[in-house]
Each structure stands twice: as C-alpha cells, then as structure tokens.
Amino acid sequence: MLLTLVALAASGQQFTLSGRVSDEDGNAIELATISCLEQGAVTMANLKGEYSLKLQSADSVVVKFSMVGYQTRTRVLRKPRSNQRLLVTLHPMKALDEVVVTERRRQTTATQELDIKNAKMGPSTTGNAVEELVQQQAGVSSHNELSSQYNVRGGSFDENSVYINNVEVYRPLLIRSGQQEGLSVINSDMVERVAFSSGGFEAKYGDKMSSALDIHYRKPTRLEANVQASLLGASAFVGYGNKKFSMSHGVRYKTNRYLLGSLETKGEYRPNFFDYQTYITYQPNQRWMIDFIGNISENHYNFSPSDRETSFGTMQNVKSFKVYFDGQEKDIFRTLFGTLRLQRIFSPQTTVSLLGSAFHTKEQETYDIQGQYWLDDTQTQESLGVGTYMEHARNYLTANVASVKLMANHKTRKHHWEGGFTVKWEKIEENAREYEMRDSSGYSIPHQPDRLDLIYSLRSKNNVSSTRIEAYLQDTYRFQSGGSEDGETPPTLWTLNYGVRLANWSWNKETIVSPRVSLAMIPAWNQDMTFRLSAGLYYQAPFYKEMRDTSTVNGQTIVTLNQKIKSQRSLHIVGAFDYRFRMMDRPFRFSAEAYFKLMDNLVPYNVQNMKVVYYGKNIAKGHAFGLDLKLYGEFVPGTDSWLTFSVMSTKQKINGVSVPMPTDQRWGVNLHFTDYFPGTERWKMTLRLAFADGLPFGAPHRGLEYQQFRAPAYKRADIGMSFLALGDPKGQPSFKHPRIWLGIDGLNIFGISNVNSYYWVTDVTNHQYAVPNYLTGRQINGKVIVEF
C-alpha cells in the first residue's frame, strides 16, 4: 500500500472523478458512498446524488459505489487523465426466492398479531370487524353486542389506546349507549396488520393503563375493490397502487334499525351512521415517502319511543313493568380526523418520520322523554307502583386535538431502536344541562314537604385548553446463548425489550415517567416453548371526563374541572407461556398469561350503560389479578379457531370501603370456531359463543360503596354461514373474475335475554325496584359480498 502511494505521488498526475449515482428509475441516491481503497480516498453523494472525488492517475484505478439496501458496484478506470465523469446506476438488493409460510410469527413481546383475513365473514352486529375480533381475545370482555367498546383486565373503556399508522385516535365523548354508537374509526377493508396487547406493552404506546391496539393500513399494489350490503348497512372499497403511488377509499353506511326493533322498548328508531376514509401514499423514490389518512364521520341517532313492557323476577315472583312514552331523542356526532406523514428513508434499516394530525368532534345529545309507568305483581295483581318520569338533556360538546410527532427507527443485526417526540394541543368546550323528574302516586321523588326537588339535575359549562408533551425511547435486543458450533445443540434465543416514556401536561403541571421492560426466552431444550415476563409503570393521563368534579347543593349538581387531578397509576407484572404443538397433524398453540396490577391515584367511576361517569378526584387505590388461557389452531384443516378462558379478581378501596371495580368480570369464556361443509370449500361456517360473569351494579346517583348487586351472566351465541356463489375460493379475485359471497347470520340464536342495565322505580315510601333493560333478541341478517 505504501509503495503504491509513493508511485502515485511520483507520477504527479491528478484527475477529478465526478458524476451522479441513481437507482433503476433514475432517482438520485442520496449519501451514496464513493471510494477508492487503494488511495484511501472516499466521499459521499449529495442530496442530488452528485459527487466529486480527486484521485491520482495510475494504470488502473478501482472505484466502488455503495449504499445500504443496494448492490455494490465496482468500476475500473484505465489510465485516467484530466477530468472524468461517470454516471452509475445501483440496483436494489435481490429479493429472496418465494417463501412458503409454514408457521405463524412467534410472540416474543407483550403484543400479539391478530389475523383479520376472514373477520368480515363472521356474524356481526356492529359492522366493526376489528373490535369484534379484539372482544374475543383472552382477558377482554364486552357485555353489549351493540357496542364496539371493550374492557381489558378490569379496566374501563377509556383505558384502551388505539393507534392507526402510529397516530393515536379518539372516539366521541358523549356516547352513553350502544344504540347511539356508530361506526368505529377503523375501516377493516383498509387494514393490513392488527397488533394487540392486553398489558405489559412497550414504551411506544401511550399513557393508558389497560391495553394498546395498533392498526396499520395497507398500500394496494393493484386495482382492487369490494362491495358489501346487509340488513344492517353497506360498505364499498376501492384501491389502486403502483411502485410510486397508492390510494384507498372506503365508504361505510350503518343502520341498526332492524336490530333495535328486537328491543323491548318499541318506537320509531331512525339511526343513520356514515363514514368515509381515504389513505393515499406517494413515494417518488426509495428515500422519501409521504402519506395521508383522512376520515369523515357523521352519526345521527333519532328515536321516538312509544311503549315498553318488561316481565322480570323469579318463577314464583313475577313482576310486570309497563311504560307509555311521549317525546323524542335527537343526537348528532360529527367527527373529522386526518394525519399527514413525511418519511425520510435513509436505508431499509433507518427511517425518520414527521407526522402531523388533527381530530375534531362536535357532539349534540338532546332528548325530552316522558314515561308513565305501572309496576304490578302478576300473581296477586297488586299495584306496586304507578307514576311518571321525565328525562331532559341538552348536552353539547366540541373537542379539537392537534399534534406533531417526530419518530425515528434504526435497526441493526441485533437491535431495533425506536424513539419519538410528540406535542399535542387540546381544546374542549362543554355546555350540558340534564335533569330527571320522578313522580310516584302523585308525589315527587325525593319528597320534600316544603319544596319541589328533582331526583337528578346537572349543569356543566366548562372549557379547557392545554398542551401535552410526550417522548419515548425503546430498544428491542435479540440475542442468543449456548448452543454448539456444529449446530447439533440449538442455542437459547432471547428477546429483550426495554424503554422509557415521559409526559408533561400543562393543565396540572404534572410530569410522569414510565419505565417498561419485557424479556422472552425460547429455551434450547424445547424450541416449541416461549416464556415471557414483562413489567412496567403505566399511567392513565386524564383527558376530559376524568377532570369533571361535581358538587351538589339543594339538589342541583354543578360540574367544575379539577385542576389538581393527577394521572392514575398502575404497576403491571405479567408472566406468560406459549407452547406450539401439532395435533391431528395440524398446528396448534396454547397460551397462558398470569398478571397482577397494583393501582393507585385512581379516579373511581360508575358505568351507566356505555357511559363512564367519574368522581373527578384521585381518592381510590386498588388491584387486579387473574389468569388468561387461550387455545388457538386449526380445529378444522385450513381454518383458524380458538377457545379462551379467563378468571379475574378486582378490588378498589374508596373512603376506607373495599368494593369490586365496576368492570369486575370474575370469569369469562369465548369460542370462535370456523368450519367448511364436508367436501367443499365454498360453504363456510363461523360460530361465536360468549359466556361471561355479570358485572356489579347498584342504584343510580349513589356511590360505588352501595353497589351490592351483580347482574346475571352474559350469554350469547351467533352463527354465520357463507356460500361462495361465484369465483375461485383459492384464487385472487379481479374485475374479470370477481368473487361473490352470499351470507346469512343468526344473531343471538338461542334468544337469550341479556341484561344491559337497570331502570330503577322508586315508590313514595322510597322502596326501589330494579327493572332490567334487556339487549337485542334473536334476529336473522342476510348479506352479500362482492370482491374484485
């Protein structure tokens, strides 16, 4: 090397090599490396792919052009003189040969991948395929088939974070019943990947205490479309993509009028829910990408009740509750959501993204409903109560959330580093007025001889503007230990994920630090097993509902915002075991997770149907522990089925009194079973069974300390059958060869009357009767799916 340099210096002839480095499409390859190792000279291309390098002339000069993700090229210059210009094209790394997937990806973190491929074929009451899939997982519970909300390991609906393409999304705040709830923000036609964690999740997921749902939308690679129609709504999707550009458009319409007709409260139901989403990506070259997600949602719920008749009690003591209504309810939930991402791809291993997002919701809940009721004992014909009640609400809420997020990812052979920094601006305005009047036998309840009081009256006029700053950093480190060099003894495989999350909220000047760690081991002695252990400190940062503190004076409840509210805190410890095995020559997986959650700074809450009402103060502490079991596999060849079983216990201490949490589901069983008719793959059947313990409840407008009752168990069976009327069950559909599915769903096929909530009737002696509000009855739904 030294002799070569001396010879070059002696020759004294120098030349300049310049030019441009580009890819196959002619796009500049920025920061490509140009080097001549013999002369120790090196430079990098600029942002236009252009370069310039001074070299010494020789009989031959070897120059290398390289960039991560591309094949290195070598050019030999023969006796170069003066200035030389060289245009070089680099080709991407060769793709791997076709891969046949023989097993699913192992779960080595607290987040599991869910397969949504056939979710739309199953029976559905909400039209929200992703959430219905989540509701069937171990540790997850739902007691209302009209809602896509779910509880995870004793947490409330508000403790579940949802991300779409790395941006946290929100749902309307005034929703109080499943009847009002429209389409979720997740459009299943656009989903590529679903990841879900029920506890012990990574630092990249935000400040929620129970679960994280991570959704990634897909980029179409060709022209495709599908249309679906049923008695409960319709949807249409179209997508197109090439090397540089892709777009997806989805329109959904839902009306659960047919389903609501099976409720005991009769009347005119006029629900209409509409949703439009788009996902557009543009990648001009292999180093830059820009994408956009847009969502418009318009949900209307109009209801004019007429009458209701409910029988309840025991076989020996049956009571009848009759109501005749007058009035109506009109609700509007209008939501806009958008996110724009600019991504710089330095290499397949290193990316930096800048994301901007905005969320807007304008909600209106108005009703004036009067009911005249009779409560009778059917055996003695005795009148237990007769009276009138009047419910009134004028609730208006507007919320705006804007955010800017900077993300960075870097992968090496053993590490995957990820970090992010987010600034959020929130503005919420609420103007609410609601009351309830009850009259029993001509006397107002509660009865006061000197004045007229309402049983419930609330006034809230508040607004809040605040800023949140969030940051996180995490690493996934994969390594191995042991094993022999000849490969006869396999090594033990390890996956360590560790990270920390920080957040500051300007409203209460609180700063929280959330460290999290998980470790997974695939032992050498049996590589079909995986052991996982995760722990972390998780916070539930108040949004708006948790801040609403109430004070009651002379029967009037006033809502104020508690500026001293703190984030609720939960310590998670989760131990898990996975075992893969084959039975009947088909793949199966058994999973078990034991967890313990120690919580403090809790803000207690009541659940009224789907509405979560908080105390507005950090006055409780508690715990939750349990065991989740899941058996997953091909019960029938070529199909996915699973069975889950969960047991749990929760407690919280409020003012020295220990009570179960409102979501204390002590046990639950779920079955998802798919099958083909014998001899054909054109007929497909999906069965879903749910059997879960009832939740605690008590009289309304009273504390959790008085919730001394428990609702009956939730039992439901839905079955769906699909027939492929046109197309190849194994081939890919196209506009020339479409695929048409005809389906029929049996909803609540056993006609079980599940209790959603209770209406409390109070007589003049202050004796209360809990009248159950039942959910939907047995219904049949037909649907058609056309895929292109």
Short mmCIF file of C-alpha atoms in Angstrom, two decimals, residues 130-556:
data_model
loop_
_atom_site.label_atom_id
_atom_site.label_comp_id
_atom_site.label_asym_id
_atom_site.label_seq_id
_atom_site.Cartn_x
_atom_site.Cartn_y
_atom_site.Cartn_z
CA VAL A 130 -61.50 -5.37 14.15
CA GLU A 131 -63.08 -4.53 17.51
CA GLU A 132 -65.27 -7.64 17.40
CA LEU A 133 -62.10 -9.67 16.86
CA VAL A 134 -60.45 -7.99 19.87
CA GLN A 135 -63.52 -8.62 22.04
CA GLN A 136 -63.00 -12.37 21.58
CA GLN A 137 -59.44 -12.37 22.94
CA ALA A 138 -58.44 -13.68 26.37
CA GLY A 139 -58.73 -11.05 29.10
CA VAL A 140 -61.11 -8.90 27.04
CA SER A 141 -64.81 -8.56 27.84
CA SER A 142 -67.88 -6.91 26.36
CA HIS A 143 -71.42 -7.14 27.68
CA ASN A 144 -73.16 -5.26 24.89
CA GLU A 145 -73.38 -6.57 21.32
CA LEU A 146 -74.46 -3.10 20.11
CA SER A 147 -71.11 -1.55 21.06
CA SER A 148 -67.57 -1.97 19.77
CA GLN A 149 -66.13 -0.88 23.15
CA TYR A 150 -64.40 -3.40 25.40
CA ASN A 151 -62.91 -3.81 28.87
CA VAL A 152 -59.46 -5.32 29.38
CA ARG A 153 -58.50 -6.98 32.66
CA GLY A 154 -60.76 -4.86 34.82
CA GLY A 155 -60.15 -1.53 33.08
CA SER A 156 -62.74 0.89 31.75
CA PHE A 157 -63.50 1.67 28.10
CA ASP A 158 -61.33 4.80 28.39
CA GLU A 159 -58.21 2.84 29.36
CA ASN A 160 -57.64 1.37 25.87
CA SER A 161 -55.39 3.22 23.42
CA VAL A 162 -55.88 2.86 19.66
CA TYR A 163 -53.28 3.79 17.04
CA ILE A 164 -53.61 3.99 13.26
CA ASN A 165 -50.27 4.26 11.46
CA ASN A 166 -48.54 5.47 14.66
CA VAL A 167 -51.12 8.19 15.44
CA GLU A 168 -53.43 7.89 18.45
CA VAL A 169 -57.12 8.17 17.56
CA TYR A 170 -60.11 9.17 19.69
CA ARG A 171 -63.79 8.37 19.90
CA PRO A 172 -66.82 10.60 20.68
CA LEU A 173 -67.13 11.61 24.34
CA LEU A 174 -70.91 11.83 24.89
CA ILE A 175 -71.79 8.27 23.81
CA ARG A 176 -73.91 6.72 26.58
CA SER A 177 -75.49 3.68 24.89
CA GLY A 178 -74.74 1.12 22.23
CA GLN A 179 -77.76 2.34 20.25
CA GLN A 180 -76.05 5.71 19.70
CA GLU A 181 -72.72 4.22 18.74
CA GLY A 182 -71.98 4.32 15.04
CA LEU A 183 -69.05 3.04 13.03
CA SER A 184 -65.65 2.87 14.63
CA VAL A 185 -62.77 4.83 13.15
CA ILE A 186 -61.11 1.59 11.97
CA ASN A 187 -62.14 0.55 8.45
CA SER A 188 -61.42 -3.19 8.24
CA ASP A 189 -61.21 -3.08 4.41
CA MET A 190 -58.11 -0.90 4.69
CA VAL A 191 -56.32 -2.82 7.44
CA GLU A 192 -53.09 -4.70 6.77
CA ARG A 193 -51.89 -5.54 10.27
CA VAL A 194 -53.51 -5.68 13.72
CA ALA A 195 -51.39 -5.86 16.88
CA PHE A 196 -52.98 -6.03 20.34
CA SER A 197 -51.61 -6.07 23.87
CA SER A 198 -53.70 -6.62 26.99
CA GLY A 199 -50.96 -5.49 29.38
CA GLY A 200 -47.23 -5.03 29.80
CA PHE A 201 -46.94 -3.29 26.41
CA GLU A 202 -43.95 -1.34 25.07
CA ALA A 203 -42.99 2.27 25.75
CA LYS A 204 -44.05 3.43 22.28
CA TYR A 205 -47.71 3.03 23.25
CA GLY A 206 -49.19 5.98 25.11
CA ASP A 207 -50.43 6.72 28.57
CA LYS A 208 -53.31 4.30 29.04
CA MET A 209 -53.49 1.68 31.80
CA SER A 210 -55.12 -1.35 30.19
CA SER A 211 -54.40 -2.12 26.54
CA ALA A 212 -52.96 -0.99 23.21
CA LEU A 213 -54.43 -1.67 19.77
CA ASP A 214 -52.01 -0.91 16.92
CA ILE A 215 -53.51 -0.71 13.41
CA HIS A 216 -51.56 -0.31 10.18
CA TYR A 217 -53.33 0.42 6.91
CA ARG A 218 -52.12 -1.33 3.78
CA LYS A 219 -50.96 0.05 0.45
CA PRO A 220 -52.70 -1.63 -2.51
CA THR A 221 -50.40 -2.90 -5.25
CA ARG A 222 -53.06 -3.27 -7.95
CA LEU A 223 -56.60 -2.21 -8.78
CA GLU A 224 -58.98 -3.88 -6.34
CA ALA A 225 -62.43 -3.31 -4.89
CA ASN A 226 -65.21 -4.87 -2.85
CA VAL A 227 -68.84 -4.11 -2.06
CA GLN A 228 -70.87 -5.43 0.86
CA ALA A 229 -74.56 -5.00 1.70
CA SER A 230 -76.72 -6.38 4.51
CA LEU A 231 -79.83 -5.56 6.51
CA LEU A 232 -77.59 -3.60 8.91
CA GLY A 233 -75.76 -1.43 6.39
CA ALA A 234 -73.44 -1.36 3.40
CA SER A 235 -69.83 -0.62 2.51
CA ALA A 236 -67.68 -0.10 -0.57
CA PHE A 237 -63.92 -0.07 -1.02
CA VAL A 238 -61.65 0.68 -3.95
CA GLY A 239 -57.86 0.68 -4.00
CA TYR A 240 -55.12 1.16 -6.55
CA GLY A 241 -51.34 1.11 -6.37
CA ASN A 242 -48.13 1.00 -8.36
CA LYS A 243 -44.44 1.45 -7.49
CA LYS A 244 -44.77 5.11 -6.53
CA PHE A 245 -48.40 5.80 -5.74
CA SER A 246 -51.26 4.10 -3.94
CA MET A 247 -54.69 5.11 -2.75
CA SER A 248 -57.55 3.53 -0.83
CA HIS A 249 -61.08 4.84 -0.45
CA GLY A 250 -63.73 3.36 1.79
CA VAL A 251 -67.35 4.33 2.32
CA ARG A 252 -69.50 2.74 5.01
CA TYR A 253 -73.14 3.12 5.97
CA LYS A 254 -74.73 1.56 9.01
CA THR A 255 -78.24 1.48 10.36
CA ASN A 256 -79.09 -0.79 13.29
CA ARG A 257 -82.80 0.00 12.99
CA TYR A 258 -83.58 -3.62 12.17
CA LEU A 259 -81.61 -4.84 15.19
CA LEU A 260 -83.13 -2.27 17.58
CA GLY A 261 -86.58 -3.49 16.61
CA SER A 262 -85.97 -6.53 18.82
CA LEU A 263 -85.64 -4.40 21.97
CA GLU A 264 -88.50 -4.29 24.48
CA THR A 265 -88.82 -0.52 24.14
CA LYS A 266 -90.90 -0.09 21.00
CA GLY A 267 -90.99 3.02 18.90
CA GLU A 268 -89.55 4.63 15.83
CA TYR A 269 -85.80 4.11 15.61
CA ARG A 270 -84.05 6.17 12.93
CA PRO A 271 -80.28 5.67 13.33
CA ASN A 272 -78.05 6.61 10.40
CA PHE A 273 -74.26 6.33 10.55
CA PHE A 274 -71.99 7.34 7.65
CA ASP A 275 -68.22 7.16 7.31
CA TYR A 276 -65.68 7.95 4.57
CA GLN A 277 -61.96 7.23 4.78
CA THR A 278 -59.03 7.60 2.45
CA TYR A 279 -55.39 6.53 2.63
CA ILE A 280 -53.04 7.96 -0.01
CA THR A 281 -49.30 7.33 -0.31
CA TYR A 282 -46.71 8.76 -2.67
CA GLN A 283 -43.10 7.58 -2.85
CA PRO A 284 -41.19 9.49 -5.56
CA ASN A 285 -38.03 7.48 -4.86
CA GLN A 286 -36.66 4.99 -2.39
CA ARG A 287 -35.68 7.66 0.12
CA TRP A 288 -38.82 9.75 0.53
CA MET A 289 -42.44 8.89 1.18
CA ILE A 290 -45.49 10.96 2.03
CA ASP A 291 -48.87 9.61 3.06
CA PHE A 292 -52.23 10.95 4.20
CA ILE A 293 -55.17 9.47 6.11
CA GLY A 294 -58.49 11.29 6.12
CA ASN A 295 -61.74 10.38 7.88
CA ILE A 296 -65.19 11.99 7.92
CA SER A 297 -67.85 10.50 10.18
CA GLU A 298 -71.47 11.65 10.51
CA ASN A 299 -73.61 9.76 13.02
CA HIS A 300 -77.28 10.52 13.69
CA TYR A 301 -79.46 8.78 16.23
CA ASN A 302 -83.16 9.70 16.27
CA PHE A 303 -85.61 7.87 18.48
CA SER A 304 -89.29 8.36 19.35
CA PRO A 305 -90.35 5.71 21.93
CA SER A 306 -93.96 4.57 22.19
CA ASP A 307 -94.28 1.83 24.81
CA ARG A 308 -92.48 -0.88 26.72
CA GLU A 309 -93.48 -3.99 28.64
CA THR A 310 -90.98 -5.98 30.70
CA SER A 311 -91.53 -9.05 32.86
CA PHE A 312 -88.85 -9.86 35.40
CA GLY A 313 -88.26 -11.55 38.74
CA THR A 314 -88.37 -15.25 39.63
CA MET A 315 -90.76 -18.03 38.61
CA GLN A 316 -92.54 -17.63 41.96
CA ASN A 317 -92.48 -13.83 41.95
CA VAL A 318 -93.00 -12.35 38.51
CA LYS A 319 -93.42 -8.60 38.15
CA SER A 320 -94.63 -6.63 35.17
CA PHE A 321 -93.41 -3.16 34.20
CA LYS A 322 -95.39 -1.20 31.61
CA VAL A 323 -94.49 2.23 30.27
CA TYR A 324 -96.15 4.54 27.74
CA PHE A 325 -93.82 7.19 26.33
CA ASP A 326 -94.09 10.62 24.87
CA GLY A 327 -91.19 12.63 23.43
CA GLN A 328 -88.09 12.02 21.34
CA GLU A 329 -84.30 11.93 21.28
CA LYS A 330 -82.04 13.53 18.63
CA ASP A 331 -78.28 13.01 18.74
CA ILE A 332 -75.54 14.06 16.32
CA PHE A 333 -71.90 13.01 16.48
CA ARG A 334 -69.76 14.63 13.76
CA THR A 335 -66.08 13.68 13.66
CA LEU A 336 -63.17 14.69 11.43
CA PHE A 337 -59.73 13.13 11.59
CA GLY A 338 -56.63 13.49 9.45
CA THR A 339 -52.94 12.70 9.59
CA LEU A 340 -50.08 13.59 7.25
CA ARG A 341 -46.69 11.86 7.38
CA LEU A 342 -43.40 12.73 5.71
CA GLN A 343 -40.86 9.91 5.94
CA ARG A 344 -37.16 10.00 5.11
CA ILE A 345 -35.77 6.54 4.36
CA PHE A 346 -32.02 6.72 4.85
CA SER A 347 -31.81 2.98 4.33
CA PRO A 348 -34.05 -0.05 4.82
CA GLN A 349 -32.73 -0.06 8.40
CA THR A 350 -33.03 3.66 9.24
CA THR A 351 -36.04 5.96 8.87
CA VAL A 352 -37.15 9.31 10.29
CA SER A 353 -40.79 10.42 10.12
CA LEU A 354 -42.58 13.69 10.81
CA LEU A 355 -46.30 13.28 11.47
CA GLY A 356 -48.99 15.90 11.87
CA SER A 357 -52.54 15.02 12.90
CA ALA A 358 -55.81 16.74 13.78
CA PHE A 359 -59.01 15.50 15.40
CA HIS A 360 -62.30 17.37 15.66
CA THR A 361 -65.59 16.25 17.15
CA LYS A 362 -68.84 18.15 17.52
CA GLU A 363 -71.44 16.32 19.55
CA GLN A 364 -75.04 17.01 20.42
CA GLU A 365 -77.24 14.91 22.68
CA THR A 366 -80.78 16.21 23.17
CA TYR A 367 -83.87 14.45 24.45
CA ASP A 368 -87.16 15.11 26.19
CA ILE A 369 -88.89 11.84 27.06
CA GLN A 370 -91.79 11.37 29.44
CA GLY A 371 -92.91 7.96 30.60
CA GLN A 372 -96.00 6.89 32.55
CA TYR A 373 -95.39 3.55 34.20
CA TRP A 374 -97.20 0.81 36.08
CA LEU A 375 -95.35 -1.78 38.18
CA ASP A 376 -97.54 -4.78 39.11
CA ASP A 377 -97.24 -8.12 40.82
CA THR A 378 -98.58 -10.57 38.22
CA GLN A 379 -99.65 -13.18 40.75
CA THR A 380 -101.56 -11.01 43.23
CA GLN A 381 -102.46 -8.28 40.69
CA GLU A 382 -101.25 -5.83 43.31
CA SER A 383 -100.07 -2.45 42.04
CA LEU A 384 -96.58 -1.92 43.42
CA GLY A 385 -96.03 1.46 41.87
CA VAL A 386 -97.53 3.92 39.46
CA GLY A 387 -96.06 7.20 38.39
CA THR A 388 -94.42 9.40 35.80
CA TYR A 389 -90.86 10.28 34.97
CA MET A 390 -89.44 12.96 32.75
CA GLU A 391 -85.89 12.95 31.34
CA HIS A 392 -84.38 16.04 29.73
CA ALA A 393 -80.95 16.75 28.24
CA ARG A 394 -79.30 19.49 26.20
CA ASN A 395 -75.69 18.37 26.03
CA TYR A 396 -73.22 19.96 23.60
CA LEU A 397 -69.51 19.28 23.33
CA THR A 398 -66.78 20.35 20.93
CA ALA A 399 -63.24 18.99 21.08
CA ASN A 400 -60.14 19.69 18.99
CA VAL A 401 -56.83 17.87 19.26
CA ALA A 402 -53.82 18.67 17.07
CA SER A 403 -50.41 17.03 17.31
CA VAL A 404 -46.95 16.98 15.77
CA LYS A 405 -44.83 13.86 16.19
CA LEU A 406 -41.21 13.14 15.25
CA MET A 407 -40.28 9.46 15.05
CA ALA A 408 -37.01 7.65 14.33
CA ASN A 409 -36.29 3.95 13.72
CA HIS A 410 -32.94 2.24 13.39
CA LYS A 411 -32.25 -1.48 13.04
CA THR A 412 -29.02 -3.36 13.36
CA ARG A 413 -28.39 -7.08 13.36
CA LYS A 414 -29.44 -7.45 16.99
CA HIS A 415 -31.10 -4.18 17.95
CA HIS A 416 -34.18 -2.24 16.90
CA TRP A 417 -34.13 1.27 18.31
CA GLU A 418 -37.23 3.45 18.19
CA GLY A 419 -37.90 6.90 19.60
CA GLY A 420 -40.49 9.61 19.35
CA PHE A 421 -41.30 13.14 20.49
CA THR A 422 -44.87 14.49 20.40
CA VAL A 423 -46.53 17.83 21.13
CA LYS A 424 -50.34 17.89 21.45
CA TRP A 425 -52.69 20.83 21.72
CA GLU A 426 -56.16 20.18 23.14
CA LYS A 427 -59.21 22.40 23.38
CA ILE A 428 -62.54 21.14 24.74
CA GLU A 429 -65.76 23.06 25.31
CA GLU A 430 -68.81 21.60 27.03
CA ASN A 431 -72.26 23.06 27.68
CA ALA A 432 -74.51 20.46 29.30
CA ARG A 433 -77.84 20.58 31.09
CA GLU A 434 -79.76 17.47 32.08
CA TYR A 435 -82.30 16.52 34.71
CA GLU A 436 -84.72 13.75 35.67
CA MET A 437 -88.05 14.20 37.41
CA ARG A 438 -89.89 11.30 39.05
CA ASP A 439 -93.42 11.24 40.37
CA SER A 440 -94.80 8.28 42.28
CA SER A 441 -98.51 8.15 43.15
CA GLY A 442 -98.75 11.90 42.80
CA TYR A 443 -95.71 12.67 44.95
CA SER A 444 -92.40 13.97 43.65
CA ILE A 445 -89.35 11.83 44.42
CA PRO A 446 -87.48 12.72 46.61
CA HIS A 447 -90.45 14.08 48.53
CA GLN A 448 -89.93 17.31 50.47
CA PRO A 449 -92.96 18.90 52.21
CA ASP A 450 -91.70 22.46 51.70
CA ARG A 451 -90.19 22.40 48.18
CA LEU A 452 -90.09 20.56 44.85
CA ASP A 453 -86.85 18.69 44.21
CA LEU A 454 -85.71 16.73 41.19
CA ILE A 455 -84.19 13.30 41.69
CA TYR A 456 -81.31 14.36 39.46
CA SER A 457 -80.20 17.68 37.98
CA LEU A 458 -76.83 18.57 36.46
CA ARG A 459 -75.31 21.68 34.93
CA SER A 460 -71.91 21.88 33.23
CA LYS A 461 -70.40 24.77 31.30
CA ASN A 462 -66.64 24.38 31.04
CA ASN A 463 -63.78 24.69 28.63
CA VAL A 464 -60.15 23.67 28.82
CA SER A 465 -57.11 24.39 26.67
CA SER A 466 -53.90 22.53 27.38
CA THR A 467 -50.67 21.22 25.91
CA ARG A 468 -49.14 17.79 26.31
CA ILE A 469 -45.53 16.90 25.61
CA GLU A 470 -44.65 13.23 25.23
CA ALA A 471 -41.44 11.38 24.45
CA TYR A 472 -40.28 7.78 24.42
CA LEU A 473 -37.23 5.69 23.63
CA GLN A 474 -37.11 1.90 23.39
CA ASP A 475 -34.93 -0.88 22.08
CA THR A 476 -35.61 -4.48 21.14
CA TYR A 477 -32.46 -6.55 21.62
CA ARG A 478 -32.38 -10.08 20.19
CA PHE A 479 -29.52 -12.37 21.19
CA GLN A 480 -28.72 -15.99 21.91
CA SER A 481 -26.75 -18.02 24.39
CA GLY A 482 -25.33 -21.51 24.46
CA GLY A 483 -25.56 -23.91 21.56
CA SER A 484 -22.82 -25.89 19.85
CA GLU A 485 -20.78 -24.75 16.87
CA ASP A 486 -21.74 -27.82 14.82
CA GLY A 487 -25.43 -26.94 15.22
CA GLU A 488 -26.41 -30.16 16.92
CA THR A 489 -27.35 -28.32 20.12
CA PRO A 490 -29.53 -25.27 19.38
CA PRO A 491 -28.97 -22.04 21.30
CA THR A 492 -31.38 -20.39 23.72
CA LEU A 493 -33.00 -17.40 22.00
CA TRP A 494 -33.69 -14.20 23.93
CA THR A 495 -35.67 -11.04 23.15
CA LEU A 496 -35.28 -8.09 25.50
CA ASN A 497 -37.46 -5.01 25.05
CA TYR A 498 -36.79 -2.06 27.31
CA GLY A 499 -37.73 1.57 27.20
CA VAL A 500 -39.00 4.63 28.99
CA ARG A 501 -41.79 7.08 28.35
CA LEU A 502 -42.08 10.66 29.62
CA ALA A 503 -45.03 13.05 29.50
CA ASN A 504 -45.92 16.51 30.77
CA TRP A 505 -49.37 18.11 30.89
CA SER A 506 -49.70 21.87 31.15
CA TRP A 507 -53.14 21.71 32.84
CA ASN A 508 -51.92 20.30 36.14
CA LYS A 509 -48.14 20.80 35.63
CA GLU A 510 -47.63 17.04 36.11
CA THR A 511 -44.65 15.15 34.68
CA ILE A 512 -44.78 11.37 34.59
CA VAL A 513 -42.04 8.83 33.88
CA SER A 514 -43.00 5.33 32.74
CA PRO A 515 -40.24 2.67 32.52
CA ARG A 516 -41.17 -0.63 30.85
CA VAL A 517 -39.32 -3.89 30.19
CA SER A 518 -40.07 -7.36 28.84
CA LEU A 519 -37.97 -10.48 28.34
CA ALA A 520 -38.79 -13.52 26.23
CA MET A 521 -36.91 -16.82 26.12
CA ILE A 522 -37.12 -19.70 23.65
CA PRO A 523 -35.25 -22.45 25.51
CA ALA A 524 -32.73 -24.71 23.80
CA TRP A 525 -34.27 -27.81 25.32
CA ASN A 526 -37.64 -27.22 23.61
CA GLN A 527 -37.90 -24.55 20.93
CA ASP A 528 -41.66 -25.00 20.71
CA MET A 529 -41.94 -23.17 24.03
CA THR A 530 -41.71 -19.46 24.75
CA PHE A 531 -41.54 -17.90 28.21
CA ARG A 532 -42.28 -14.18 28.62
CA LEU A 533 -42.05 -11.80 31.55
CA SER A 534 -42.94 -8.12 31.39
CA ALA A 535 -43.28 -5.30 33.89
CA GLY A 536 -43.81 -1.60 33.75
CA LEU A 537 -45.30 1.50 35.28
CA TYR A 538 -48.35 2.72 33.36
CA TYR A 539 -50.26 5.95 33.73
CA GLN A 540 -53.78 6.94 32.72
CA ALA A 541 -53.42 10.61 31.90
CA PRO A 542 -56.73 12.49 32.42
CA PHE A 543 -58.36 13.64 29.21
CA TYR A 544 -61.63 15.43 29.98
CA LYS A 545 -64.19 13.15 31.59
CA GLU A 546 -61.84 12.29 34.47
CA MET A 547 -61.46 16.01 35.30
CA ARG A 548 -65.20 16.63 35.78
CA ASP A 549 -65.72 17.10 39.51
CA THR A 550 -69.22 17.57 40.88
CA SER A 551 -70.76 19.29 43.91
CA THR A 552 -74.45 19.17 44.82
CA VAL A 553 -76.25 22.00 46.62
CA ASN A 554 -80.06 21.92 47.18
CA GLY A 555 -80.49 19.15 44.63
CA GLN A 556 -78.52 20.95 41.88
#
